CSV table of C-alpha atoms in Angstrom, one decimal:
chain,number,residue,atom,x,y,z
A,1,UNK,CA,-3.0,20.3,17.6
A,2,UNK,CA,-3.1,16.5,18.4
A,3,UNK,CA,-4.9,15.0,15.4
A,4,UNK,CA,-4.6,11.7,13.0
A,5,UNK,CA,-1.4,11.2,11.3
A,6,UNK,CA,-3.4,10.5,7.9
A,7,UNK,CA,-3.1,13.8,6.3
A,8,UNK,CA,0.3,14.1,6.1
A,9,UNK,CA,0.4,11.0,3.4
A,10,UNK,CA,-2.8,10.4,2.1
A,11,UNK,CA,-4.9,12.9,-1.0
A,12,UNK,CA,-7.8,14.2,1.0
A,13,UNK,CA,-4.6,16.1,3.1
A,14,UNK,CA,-3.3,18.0,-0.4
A,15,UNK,CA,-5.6,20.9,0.3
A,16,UNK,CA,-5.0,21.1,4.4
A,17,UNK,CA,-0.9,21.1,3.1
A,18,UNK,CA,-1.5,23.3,0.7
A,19,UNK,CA,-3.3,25.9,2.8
A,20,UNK,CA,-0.6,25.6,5.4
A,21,UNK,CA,1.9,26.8,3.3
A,22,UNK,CA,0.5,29.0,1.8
A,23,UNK,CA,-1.3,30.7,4.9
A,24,UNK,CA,-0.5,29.1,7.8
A,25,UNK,CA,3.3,28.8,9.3
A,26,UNK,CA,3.9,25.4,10.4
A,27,UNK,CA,6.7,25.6,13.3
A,28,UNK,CA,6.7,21.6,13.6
A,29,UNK,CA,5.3,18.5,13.4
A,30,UNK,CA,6.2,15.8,15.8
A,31,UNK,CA,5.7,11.9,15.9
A,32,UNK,CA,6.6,9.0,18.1
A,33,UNK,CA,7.7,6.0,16.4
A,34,UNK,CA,8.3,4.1,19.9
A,35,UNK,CA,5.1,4.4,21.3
A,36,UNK,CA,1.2,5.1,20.4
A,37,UNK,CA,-0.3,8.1,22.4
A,38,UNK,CA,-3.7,7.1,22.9
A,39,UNK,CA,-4.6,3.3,23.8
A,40,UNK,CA,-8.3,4.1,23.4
A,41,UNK,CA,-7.7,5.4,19.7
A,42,UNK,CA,-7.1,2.8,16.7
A,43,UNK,CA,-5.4,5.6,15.3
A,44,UNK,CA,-2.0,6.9,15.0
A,45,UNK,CA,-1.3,10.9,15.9
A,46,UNK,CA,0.8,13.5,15.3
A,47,UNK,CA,1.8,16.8,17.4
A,48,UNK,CA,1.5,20.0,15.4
A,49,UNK,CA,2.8,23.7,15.9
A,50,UNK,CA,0.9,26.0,13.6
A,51,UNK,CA,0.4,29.7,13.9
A,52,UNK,CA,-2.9,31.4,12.8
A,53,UNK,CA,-3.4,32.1,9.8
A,54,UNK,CA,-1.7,35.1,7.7
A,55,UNK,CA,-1.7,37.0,4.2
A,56,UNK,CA,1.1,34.7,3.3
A,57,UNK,CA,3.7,32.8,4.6
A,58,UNK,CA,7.9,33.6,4.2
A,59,UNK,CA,9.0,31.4,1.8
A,60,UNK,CA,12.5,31.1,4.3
A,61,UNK,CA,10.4,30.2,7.2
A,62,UNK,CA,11.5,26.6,9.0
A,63,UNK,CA,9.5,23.5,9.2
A,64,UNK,CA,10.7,21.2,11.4
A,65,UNK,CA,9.3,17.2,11.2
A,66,UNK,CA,10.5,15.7,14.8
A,67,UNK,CA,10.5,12.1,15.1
A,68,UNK,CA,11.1,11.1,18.9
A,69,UNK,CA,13.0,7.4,18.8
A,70,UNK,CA,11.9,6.6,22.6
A,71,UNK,CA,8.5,7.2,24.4
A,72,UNK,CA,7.7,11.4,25.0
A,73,UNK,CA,8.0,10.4,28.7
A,74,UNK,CA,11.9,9.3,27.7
A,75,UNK,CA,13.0,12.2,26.2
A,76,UNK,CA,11.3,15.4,26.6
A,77,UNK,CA,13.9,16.6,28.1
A,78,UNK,CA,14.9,20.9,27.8
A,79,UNK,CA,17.9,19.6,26.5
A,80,UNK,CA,16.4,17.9,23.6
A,81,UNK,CA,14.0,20.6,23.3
A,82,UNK,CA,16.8,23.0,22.9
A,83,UNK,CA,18.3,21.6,20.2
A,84,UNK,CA,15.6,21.0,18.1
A,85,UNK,CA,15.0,24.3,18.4
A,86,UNK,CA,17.9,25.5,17.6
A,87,UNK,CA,18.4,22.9,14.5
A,88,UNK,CA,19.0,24.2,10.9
A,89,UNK,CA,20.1,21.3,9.1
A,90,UNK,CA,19.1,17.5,9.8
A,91,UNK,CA,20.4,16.5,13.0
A,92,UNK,CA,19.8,12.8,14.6
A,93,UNK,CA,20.7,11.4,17.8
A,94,UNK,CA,19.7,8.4,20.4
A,95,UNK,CA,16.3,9.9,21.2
A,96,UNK,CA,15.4,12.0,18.0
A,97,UNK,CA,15.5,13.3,14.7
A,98,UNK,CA,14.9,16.4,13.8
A,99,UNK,CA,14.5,17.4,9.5
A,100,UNK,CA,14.2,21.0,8.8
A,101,UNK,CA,13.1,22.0,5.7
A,102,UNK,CA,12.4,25.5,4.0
A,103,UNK,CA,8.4,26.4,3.5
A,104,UNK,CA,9.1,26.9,-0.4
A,105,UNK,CA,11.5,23.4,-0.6
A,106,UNK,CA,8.5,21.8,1.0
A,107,UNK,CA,6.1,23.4,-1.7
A,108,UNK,CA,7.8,22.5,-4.6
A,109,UNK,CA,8.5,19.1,-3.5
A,110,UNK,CA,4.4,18.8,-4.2
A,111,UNK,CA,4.8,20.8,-7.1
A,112,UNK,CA,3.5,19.2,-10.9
A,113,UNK,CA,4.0,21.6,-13.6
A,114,UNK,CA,3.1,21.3,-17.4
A,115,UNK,CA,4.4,23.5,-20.2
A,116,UNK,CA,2.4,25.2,-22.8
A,117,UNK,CA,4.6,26.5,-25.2
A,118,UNK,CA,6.5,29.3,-23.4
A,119,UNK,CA,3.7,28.7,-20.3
A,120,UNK,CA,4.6,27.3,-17.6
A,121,UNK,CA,1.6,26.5,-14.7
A,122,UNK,CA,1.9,24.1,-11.6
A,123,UNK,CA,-0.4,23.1,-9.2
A,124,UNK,CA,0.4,21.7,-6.0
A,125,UNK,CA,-0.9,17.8,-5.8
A,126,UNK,CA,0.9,16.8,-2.4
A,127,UNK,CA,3.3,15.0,-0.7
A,128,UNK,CA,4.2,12.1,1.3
A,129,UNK,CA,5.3,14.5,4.6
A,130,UNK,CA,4.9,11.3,6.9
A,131,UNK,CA,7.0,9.1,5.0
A,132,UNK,CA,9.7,11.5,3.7
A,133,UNK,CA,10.4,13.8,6.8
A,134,UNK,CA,9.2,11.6,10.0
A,135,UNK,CA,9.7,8.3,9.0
A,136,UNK,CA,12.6,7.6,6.0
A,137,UNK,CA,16.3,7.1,6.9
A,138,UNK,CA,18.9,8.2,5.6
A,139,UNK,CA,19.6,5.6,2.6
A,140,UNK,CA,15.9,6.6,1.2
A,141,UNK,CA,17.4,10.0,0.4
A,142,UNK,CA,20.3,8.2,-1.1
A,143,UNK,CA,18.4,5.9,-3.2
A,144,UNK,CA,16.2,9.0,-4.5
A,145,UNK,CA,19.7,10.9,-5.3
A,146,UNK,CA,21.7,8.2,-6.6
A,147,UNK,CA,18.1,6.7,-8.9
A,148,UNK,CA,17.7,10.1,-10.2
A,149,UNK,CA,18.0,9.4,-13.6
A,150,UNK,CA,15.3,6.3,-12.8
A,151,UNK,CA,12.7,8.7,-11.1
A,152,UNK,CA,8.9,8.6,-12.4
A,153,UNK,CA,5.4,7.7,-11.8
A,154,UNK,CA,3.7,4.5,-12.0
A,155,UNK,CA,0.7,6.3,-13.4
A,156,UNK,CA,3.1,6.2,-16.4
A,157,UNK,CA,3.1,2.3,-16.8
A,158,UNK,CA,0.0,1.0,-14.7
A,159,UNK,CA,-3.6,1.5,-14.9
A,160,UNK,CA,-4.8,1.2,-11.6
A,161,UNK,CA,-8.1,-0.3,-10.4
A,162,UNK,CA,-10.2,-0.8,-6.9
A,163,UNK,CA,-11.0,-4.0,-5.7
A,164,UNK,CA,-13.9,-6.2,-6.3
A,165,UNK,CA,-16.8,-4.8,-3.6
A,166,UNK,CA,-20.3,-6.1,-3.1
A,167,UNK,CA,-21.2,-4.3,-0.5
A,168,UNK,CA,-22.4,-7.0,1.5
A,169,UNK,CA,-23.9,-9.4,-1.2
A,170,UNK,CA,-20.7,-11.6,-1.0
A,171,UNK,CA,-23.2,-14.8,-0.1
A,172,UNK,CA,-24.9,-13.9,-3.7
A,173,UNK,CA,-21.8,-13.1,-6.2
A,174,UNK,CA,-19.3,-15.7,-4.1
A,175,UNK,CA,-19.6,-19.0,-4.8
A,176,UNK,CA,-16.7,-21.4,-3.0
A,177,UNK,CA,-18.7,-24.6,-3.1
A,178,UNK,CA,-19.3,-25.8,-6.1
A,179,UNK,CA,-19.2,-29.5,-8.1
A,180,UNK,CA,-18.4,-29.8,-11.8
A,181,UNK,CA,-20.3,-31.4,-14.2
A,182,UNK,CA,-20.2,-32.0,-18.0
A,183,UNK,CA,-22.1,-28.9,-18.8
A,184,UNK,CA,-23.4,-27.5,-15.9
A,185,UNK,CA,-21.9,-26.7,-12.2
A,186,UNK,CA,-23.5,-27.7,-9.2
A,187,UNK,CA,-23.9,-25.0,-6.5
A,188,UNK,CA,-24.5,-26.5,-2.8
A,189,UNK,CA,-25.1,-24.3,0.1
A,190,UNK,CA,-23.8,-21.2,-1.6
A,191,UNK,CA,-24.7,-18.9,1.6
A,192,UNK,CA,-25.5,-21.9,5.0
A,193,UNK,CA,-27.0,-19.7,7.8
A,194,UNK,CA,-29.4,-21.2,10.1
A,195,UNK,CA,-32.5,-21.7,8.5
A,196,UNK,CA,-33.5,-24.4,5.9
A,197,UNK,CA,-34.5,-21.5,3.4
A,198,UNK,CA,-31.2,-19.8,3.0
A,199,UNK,CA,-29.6,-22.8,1.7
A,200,UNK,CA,-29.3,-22.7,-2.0
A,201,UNK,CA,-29.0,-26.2,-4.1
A,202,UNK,CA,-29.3,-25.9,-8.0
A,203,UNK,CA,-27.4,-26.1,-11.9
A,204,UNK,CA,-25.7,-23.2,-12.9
A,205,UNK,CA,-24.1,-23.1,-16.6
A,206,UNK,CA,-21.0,-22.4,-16.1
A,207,UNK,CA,-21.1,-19.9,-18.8
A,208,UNK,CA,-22.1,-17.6,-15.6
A,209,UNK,CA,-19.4,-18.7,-13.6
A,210,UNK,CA,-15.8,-17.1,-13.6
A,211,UNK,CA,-13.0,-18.2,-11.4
A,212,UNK,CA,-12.0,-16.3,-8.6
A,213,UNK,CA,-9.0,-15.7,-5.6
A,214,UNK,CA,-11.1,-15.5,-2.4
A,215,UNK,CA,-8.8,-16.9,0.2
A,216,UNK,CA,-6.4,-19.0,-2.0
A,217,UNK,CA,-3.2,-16.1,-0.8
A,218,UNK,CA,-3.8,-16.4,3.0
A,219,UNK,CA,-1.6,-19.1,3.5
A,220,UNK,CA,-0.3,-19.7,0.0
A,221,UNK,CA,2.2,-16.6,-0.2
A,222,UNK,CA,3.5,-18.0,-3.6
A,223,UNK,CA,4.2,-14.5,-6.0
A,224,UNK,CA,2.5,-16.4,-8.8
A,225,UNK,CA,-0.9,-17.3,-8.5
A,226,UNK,CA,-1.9,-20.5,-10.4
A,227,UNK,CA,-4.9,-21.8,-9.0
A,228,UNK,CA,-8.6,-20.2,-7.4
A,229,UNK,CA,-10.6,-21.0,-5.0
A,230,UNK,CA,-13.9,-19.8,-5.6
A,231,UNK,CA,-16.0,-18.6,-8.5
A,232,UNK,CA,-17.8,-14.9,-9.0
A,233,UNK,CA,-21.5,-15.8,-10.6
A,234,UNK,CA,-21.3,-13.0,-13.3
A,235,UNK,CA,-25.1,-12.5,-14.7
A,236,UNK,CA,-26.3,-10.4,-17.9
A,237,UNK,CA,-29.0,-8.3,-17.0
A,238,UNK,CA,-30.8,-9.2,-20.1
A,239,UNK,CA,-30.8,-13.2,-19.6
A,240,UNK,CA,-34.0,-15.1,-19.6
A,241,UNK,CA,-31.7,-18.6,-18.1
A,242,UNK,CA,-34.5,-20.1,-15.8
A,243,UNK,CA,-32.1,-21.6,-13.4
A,244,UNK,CA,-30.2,-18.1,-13.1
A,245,UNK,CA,-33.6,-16.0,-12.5
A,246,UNK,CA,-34.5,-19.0,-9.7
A,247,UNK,CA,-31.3,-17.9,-8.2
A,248,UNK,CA,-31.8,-14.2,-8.5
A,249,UNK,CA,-35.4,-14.2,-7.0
A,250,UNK,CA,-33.3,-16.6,-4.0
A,251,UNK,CA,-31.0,-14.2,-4.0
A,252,UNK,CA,-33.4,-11.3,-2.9
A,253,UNK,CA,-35.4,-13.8,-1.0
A,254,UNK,CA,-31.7,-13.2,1.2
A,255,UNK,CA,-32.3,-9.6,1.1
A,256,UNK,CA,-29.0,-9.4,-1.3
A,257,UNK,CA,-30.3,-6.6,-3.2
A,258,UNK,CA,-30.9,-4.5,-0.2
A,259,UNK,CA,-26.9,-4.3,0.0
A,260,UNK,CA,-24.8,-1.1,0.2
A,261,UNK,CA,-23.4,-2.0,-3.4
A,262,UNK,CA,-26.6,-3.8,-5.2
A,263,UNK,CA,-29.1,-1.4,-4.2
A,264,UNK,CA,-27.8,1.5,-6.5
A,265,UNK,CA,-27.8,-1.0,-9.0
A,266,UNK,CA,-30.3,-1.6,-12.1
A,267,UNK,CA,-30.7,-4.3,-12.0
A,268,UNK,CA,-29.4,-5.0,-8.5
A,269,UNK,CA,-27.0,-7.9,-9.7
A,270,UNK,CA,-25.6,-6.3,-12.8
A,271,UNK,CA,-22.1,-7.2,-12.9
A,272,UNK,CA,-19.6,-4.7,-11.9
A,273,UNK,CA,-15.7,-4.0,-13.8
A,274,UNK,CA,-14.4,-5.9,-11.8
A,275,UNK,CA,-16.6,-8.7,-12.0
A,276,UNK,CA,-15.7,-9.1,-15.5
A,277,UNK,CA,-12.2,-8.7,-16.2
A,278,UNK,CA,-9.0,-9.6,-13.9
A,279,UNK,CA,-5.6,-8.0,-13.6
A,280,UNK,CA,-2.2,-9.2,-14.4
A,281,UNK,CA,-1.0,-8.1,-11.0
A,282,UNK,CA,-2.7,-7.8,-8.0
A,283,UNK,CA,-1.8,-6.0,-4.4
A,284,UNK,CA,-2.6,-6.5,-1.1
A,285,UNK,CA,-4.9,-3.7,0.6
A,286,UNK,CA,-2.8,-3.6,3.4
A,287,UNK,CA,0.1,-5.4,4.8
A,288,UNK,CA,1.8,-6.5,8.1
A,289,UNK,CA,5.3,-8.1,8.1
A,290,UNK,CA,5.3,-10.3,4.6
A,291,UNK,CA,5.1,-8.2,1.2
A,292,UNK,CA,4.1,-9.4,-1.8
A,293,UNK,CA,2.8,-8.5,-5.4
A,294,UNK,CA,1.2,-11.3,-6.5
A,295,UNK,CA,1.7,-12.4,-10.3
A,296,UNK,CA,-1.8,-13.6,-12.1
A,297,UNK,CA,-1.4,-14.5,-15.3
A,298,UNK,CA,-4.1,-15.9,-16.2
A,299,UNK,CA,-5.7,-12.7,-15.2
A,300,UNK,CA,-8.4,-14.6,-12.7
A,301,UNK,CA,-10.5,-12.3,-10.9
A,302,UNK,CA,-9.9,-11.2,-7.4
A,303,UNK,CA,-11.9,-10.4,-4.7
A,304,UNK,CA,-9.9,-8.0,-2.1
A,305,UNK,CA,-6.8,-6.8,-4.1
A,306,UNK,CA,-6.1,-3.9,-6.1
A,307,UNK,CA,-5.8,-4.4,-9.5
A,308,UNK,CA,-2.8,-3.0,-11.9
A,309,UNK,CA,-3.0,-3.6,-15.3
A,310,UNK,CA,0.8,-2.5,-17.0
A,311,UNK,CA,1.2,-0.8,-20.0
A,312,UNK,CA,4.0,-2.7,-20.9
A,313,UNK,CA,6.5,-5.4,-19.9
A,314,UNK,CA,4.6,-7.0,-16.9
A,315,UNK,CA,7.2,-9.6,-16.1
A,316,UNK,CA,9.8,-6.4,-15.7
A,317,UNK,CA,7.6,-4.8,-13.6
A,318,UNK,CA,5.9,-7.3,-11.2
A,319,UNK,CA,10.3,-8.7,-10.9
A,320,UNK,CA,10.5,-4.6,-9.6
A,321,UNK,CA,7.7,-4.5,-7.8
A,322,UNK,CA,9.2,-7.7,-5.5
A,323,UNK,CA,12.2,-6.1,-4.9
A,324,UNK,CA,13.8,-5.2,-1.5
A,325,UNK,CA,13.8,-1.5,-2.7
A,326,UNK,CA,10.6,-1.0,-3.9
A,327,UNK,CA,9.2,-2.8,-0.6
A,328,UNK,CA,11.8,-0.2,2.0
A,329,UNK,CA,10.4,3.0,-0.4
A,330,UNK,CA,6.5,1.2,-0.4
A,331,UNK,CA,7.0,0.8,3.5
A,332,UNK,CA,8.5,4.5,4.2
A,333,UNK,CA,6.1,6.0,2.4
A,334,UNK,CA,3.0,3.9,2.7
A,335,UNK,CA,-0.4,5.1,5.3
A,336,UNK,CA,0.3,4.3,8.8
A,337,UNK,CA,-2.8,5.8,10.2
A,338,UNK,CA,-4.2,2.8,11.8
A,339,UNK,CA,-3.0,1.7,15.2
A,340,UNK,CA,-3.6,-1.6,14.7
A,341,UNK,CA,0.0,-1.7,12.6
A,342,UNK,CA,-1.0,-2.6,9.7
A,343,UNK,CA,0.5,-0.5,6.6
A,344,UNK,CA,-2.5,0.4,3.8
A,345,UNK,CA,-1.9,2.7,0.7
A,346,UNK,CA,-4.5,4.2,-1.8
A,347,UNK,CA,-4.3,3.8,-5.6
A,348,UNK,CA,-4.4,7.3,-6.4
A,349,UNK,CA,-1.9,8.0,-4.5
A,350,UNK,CA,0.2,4.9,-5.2
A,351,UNK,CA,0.0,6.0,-9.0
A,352,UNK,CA,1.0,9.6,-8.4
A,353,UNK,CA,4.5,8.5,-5.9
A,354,UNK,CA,7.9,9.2,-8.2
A,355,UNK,CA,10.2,6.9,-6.8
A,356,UNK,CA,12.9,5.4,-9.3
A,357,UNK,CA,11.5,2.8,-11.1
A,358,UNK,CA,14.3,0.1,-12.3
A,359,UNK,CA,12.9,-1.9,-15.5
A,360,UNK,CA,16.1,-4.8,-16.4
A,361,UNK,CA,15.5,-7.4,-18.3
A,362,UNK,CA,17.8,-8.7,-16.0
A,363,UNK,CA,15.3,-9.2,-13.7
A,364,UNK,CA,13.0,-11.6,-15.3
A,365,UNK,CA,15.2,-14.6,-15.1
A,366,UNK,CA,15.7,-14.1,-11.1
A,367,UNK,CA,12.6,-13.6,-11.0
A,368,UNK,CA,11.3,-16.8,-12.0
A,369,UNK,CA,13.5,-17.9,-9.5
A,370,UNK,CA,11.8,-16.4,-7.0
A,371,UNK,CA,8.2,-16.8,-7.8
A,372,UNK,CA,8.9,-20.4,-7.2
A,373,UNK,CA,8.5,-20.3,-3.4
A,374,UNK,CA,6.7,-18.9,-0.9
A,375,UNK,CA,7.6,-15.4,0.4
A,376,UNK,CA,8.6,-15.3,3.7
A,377,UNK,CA,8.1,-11.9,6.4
A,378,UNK,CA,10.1,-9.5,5.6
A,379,UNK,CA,12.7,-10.1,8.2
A,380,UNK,CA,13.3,-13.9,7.4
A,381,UNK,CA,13.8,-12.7,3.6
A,382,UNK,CA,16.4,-9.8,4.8
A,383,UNK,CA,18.1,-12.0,7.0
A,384,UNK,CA,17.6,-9.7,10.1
A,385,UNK,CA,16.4,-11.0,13.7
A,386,UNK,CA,14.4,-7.9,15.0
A,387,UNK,CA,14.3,-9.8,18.6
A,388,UNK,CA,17.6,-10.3,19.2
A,389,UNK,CA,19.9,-8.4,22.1
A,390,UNK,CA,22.3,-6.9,18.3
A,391,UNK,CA,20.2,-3.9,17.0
A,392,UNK,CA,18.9,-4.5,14.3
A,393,UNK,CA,21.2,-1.7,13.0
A,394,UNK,CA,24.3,-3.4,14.1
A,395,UNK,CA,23.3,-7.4,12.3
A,396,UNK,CA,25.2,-8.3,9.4
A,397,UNK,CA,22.0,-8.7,7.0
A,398,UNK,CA,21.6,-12.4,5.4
A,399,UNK,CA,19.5,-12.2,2.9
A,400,UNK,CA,17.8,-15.5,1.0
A,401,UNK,CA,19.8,-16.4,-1.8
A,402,UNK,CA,16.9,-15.6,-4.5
A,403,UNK,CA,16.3,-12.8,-2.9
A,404,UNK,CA,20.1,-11.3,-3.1
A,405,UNK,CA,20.2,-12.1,-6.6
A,406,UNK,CA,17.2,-10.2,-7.5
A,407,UNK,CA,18.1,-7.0,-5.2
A,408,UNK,CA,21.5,-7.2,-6.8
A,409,UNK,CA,20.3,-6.1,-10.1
A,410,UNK,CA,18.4,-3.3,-8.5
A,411,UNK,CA,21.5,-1.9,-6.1
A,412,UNK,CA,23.9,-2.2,-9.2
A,413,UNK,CA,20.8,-0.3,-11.5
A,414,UNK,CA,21.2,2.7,-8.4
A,415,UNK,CA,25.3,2.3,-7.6
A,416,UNK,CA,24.8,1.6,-4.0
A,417,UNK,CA,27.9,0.4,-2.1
A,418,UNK,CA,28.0,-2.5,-0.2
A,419,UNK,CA,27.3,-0.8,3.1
A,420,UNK,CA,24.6,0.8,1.6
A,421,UNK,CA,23.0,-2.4,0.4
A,422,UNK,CA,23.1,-3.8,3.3
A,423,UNK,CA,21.4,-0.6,5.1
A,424,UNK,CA,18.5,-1.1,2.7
A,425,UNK,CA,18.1,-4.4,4.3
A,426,UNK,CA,18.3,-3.1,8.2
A,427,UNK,CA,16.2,-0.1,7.2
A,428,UNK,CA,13.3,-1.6,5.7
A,429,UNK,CA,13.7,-4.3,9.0
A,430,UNK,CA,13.6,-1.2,11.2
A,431,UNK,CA,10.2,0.5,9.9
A,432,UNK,CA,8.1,-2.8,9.6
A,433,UNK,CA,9.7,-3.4,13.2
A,434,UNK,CA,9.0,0.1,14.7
A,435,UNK,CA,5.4,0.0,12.9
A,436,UNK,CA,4.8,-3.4,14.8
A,437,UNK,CA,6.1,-3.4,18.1
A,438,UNK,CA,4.4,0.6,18.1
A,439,UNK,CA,1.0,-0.9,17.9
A,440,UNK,CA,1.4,-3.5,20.4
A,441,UNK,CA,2.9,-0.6,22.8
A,442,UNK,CA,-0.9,0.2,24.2
């Protein structure tokens, strides 16, 4: 089969895993991280080898994840073939990589099992087969093996949220131009199309307004987020206000409650959660060569992020969550499905992942060192020139200063050598580098 990538990482693929392995013998599963098949297709695929399906599947039977280095027309070569083929244990070379694993190792690797007294039940909840067995190198195994005694999920210290949607009614709930007064705020041309009768001019109490990150983080990468740049108009379906029903009947004069979002609604511009309460730190929906977890303190509400609200220490977490490590596991295992390069994740998911999870109080103090600046694309923070003739497996990484100081805690938390520090900083280089320069390959 030649198909979408997205199953292999993502939770609507836990039951198409699940079947295969329990019915279905997968032979292999081979990607391309050099080169996109299909320049018509904002997608990224996969090759798979499947038989038909069968009362059950040997538990000994070999899966092999193949990830081809160079273009197929490179390297499909008999030799290389041959080998793979004949490959029982992970073998890597100039063109390829080849990870075989056992059907019931792969199984219980998206195993969860709960005890009930002497009972002990499991159900099968998935696994990241893209990221572990196609895409991670070899110091993501040794960071899981070395952090085993760090190892959880962040279900266990976030409570994750979507991002603010309106569906379409942005020009109603958005407001970015607006004047202050004593009591009241002014709102000028809230939505400016091209007729006189969409522009809106009037007094809002300011009671209705909340402050709000629209656009504030496109060029300000700071980590902490001090300042908005627009306001969410936040309306109690029971208010009688007579400037705020002028604006609602405007409002569907626009057609706003017509929307995707408003018109399931009752009353169309009921607030939703996440009109009314902001998270403490918020995440990109997807990201391209800078990675960031942006600190809000002042919990303002956000328009396109997701929204993690800890449980606990949130300086020691957001100080993790800006890490080196936690951006090389985030990138090997994050959704690569899109062709245009960009790397997205889903919150369910994100909440399920056990990765280890270093919480030092350590961390806070370089941390504020850090937030103080504005983060820089991934390579520039590493130290690492991706277009230079020395692979980037060969540089002598150079990280910022901030930056080393803050990893340090981290690679000390896990007992990683000083090679293997350093091949955190090439490997994570590699995969944002490979994930790029394979989208611009069509």
């Amino acid at each position: 089969f030649i198909c979408s990538n997205s199953w292999l990482d993502v939770g609507y693929g836990v039951w198409l895993q699940n079947f295969l392995l329990n019915r279905c013998p997968v032979d292999m599963i081979i990607d391309n991280s050099a080169k996109r098949s299909f320049g018509g297709a904002d997608v990224n695929t996969i090759i798979s080898i499947i038989h038909a399906p069968q009362k059950k599947v040997n538990e000994k039977h070999l899966i092999k994840f193949v990830a081809f280095k160079k273009p197929f027309e490179e390297v499909i070569f008999t030799e290389n073939l041959l080998k793979i083929e004949k490959a029982e244990k992970v073998e890597s070379s100039e063109d390829f990589r080849v990870y075989p694993i056992k059907n019931k190792e792969l199984r219980e690797s998206g195993m969860e099992y709960e005890t009930d007294e002497l009972v002990k039940t499991g159900k099968y909840i998935g696994d990241k087969w893209g990221g572990k067995y196609l895409r991670a190198p070899d110091i993501f195994f040794t960071i899981l093996e070395k952090g085993e005694e760090y190892i959880d999920n962040f279900g266990k210290y976030f409570i994750g949220e979507r991002y603010l949607n309106t569906g379409g009614a942005d020009g109603f709930f958005v407001l970015t131009n607006v004047v202050r007064k004593t009591k009241v705020s002014q709102v000028i041309n809230n939505k400016v199309l091209n007729k006189p009768k969409d522009f809106f001019s009037s007094e809002i109490e300011s009671i209705f307004l909340k402050p709000l990150i629209k656009d504030q983080t496109k060029k300000d990468k700071t980590i902490e987020i001090e300042k908005t740049d627009a306001w969410c108009i936040v309306i109690d379906s029971e208010t009688k206000n007579k400037k705020i029903v002028n604006y609602i009947k405007w409002g569907e004069r626009q057609g706003y409650n017509k929307r995707s979002v408003t018109i399931n609604q009752n009353p169309w511009f009921k607030p939703t959660n996440q009109m009314k309460n902001g998270a403490e730190i918020l995440l990109p929906r997807s990201f391209n060569d800078t990675f960031v977890a942006y600190y809000n303190p002042e919990k303002y509400l956000s328009l396109r992020f997701y929204r993690l609200h800890p449980k606990n220490s949130s300086k020691k977490l957001i100080s993790y969550l800006n890490s080196t490590v936690f951006w090389f596991i985030f990138e090997t295992l994050g959704n690569r499905n899109q062709g245009q390069g960009v790397l997205d994740f889903y919150m369910e998911q994100f909440l399920l992942t056990k990765i280890p999870i270093i919480l030092s109080g350590k961390l806070i103090l370089k941390f504020d060192n850090l937030k103080r600046r504005a983060v820089k694309p991934i390579f520039e923070e590493c130290g690492i020139n991706p277009k230079s003739k020395v692979p980037i497996e060969e540089q002598e990484p150079k990280p910022l200063p901030d930056r080393a100081e803050l990893d340090k805690i981290i690679f000390d938390a896990l007992g990683l050598n000083k090679e293997e520090r350093k091949e955190v900083y090439r490997a994570v280089c590699r995969l944002v580098w490979n994930r790029i320069s394979k989208a611009r390959s069509v």
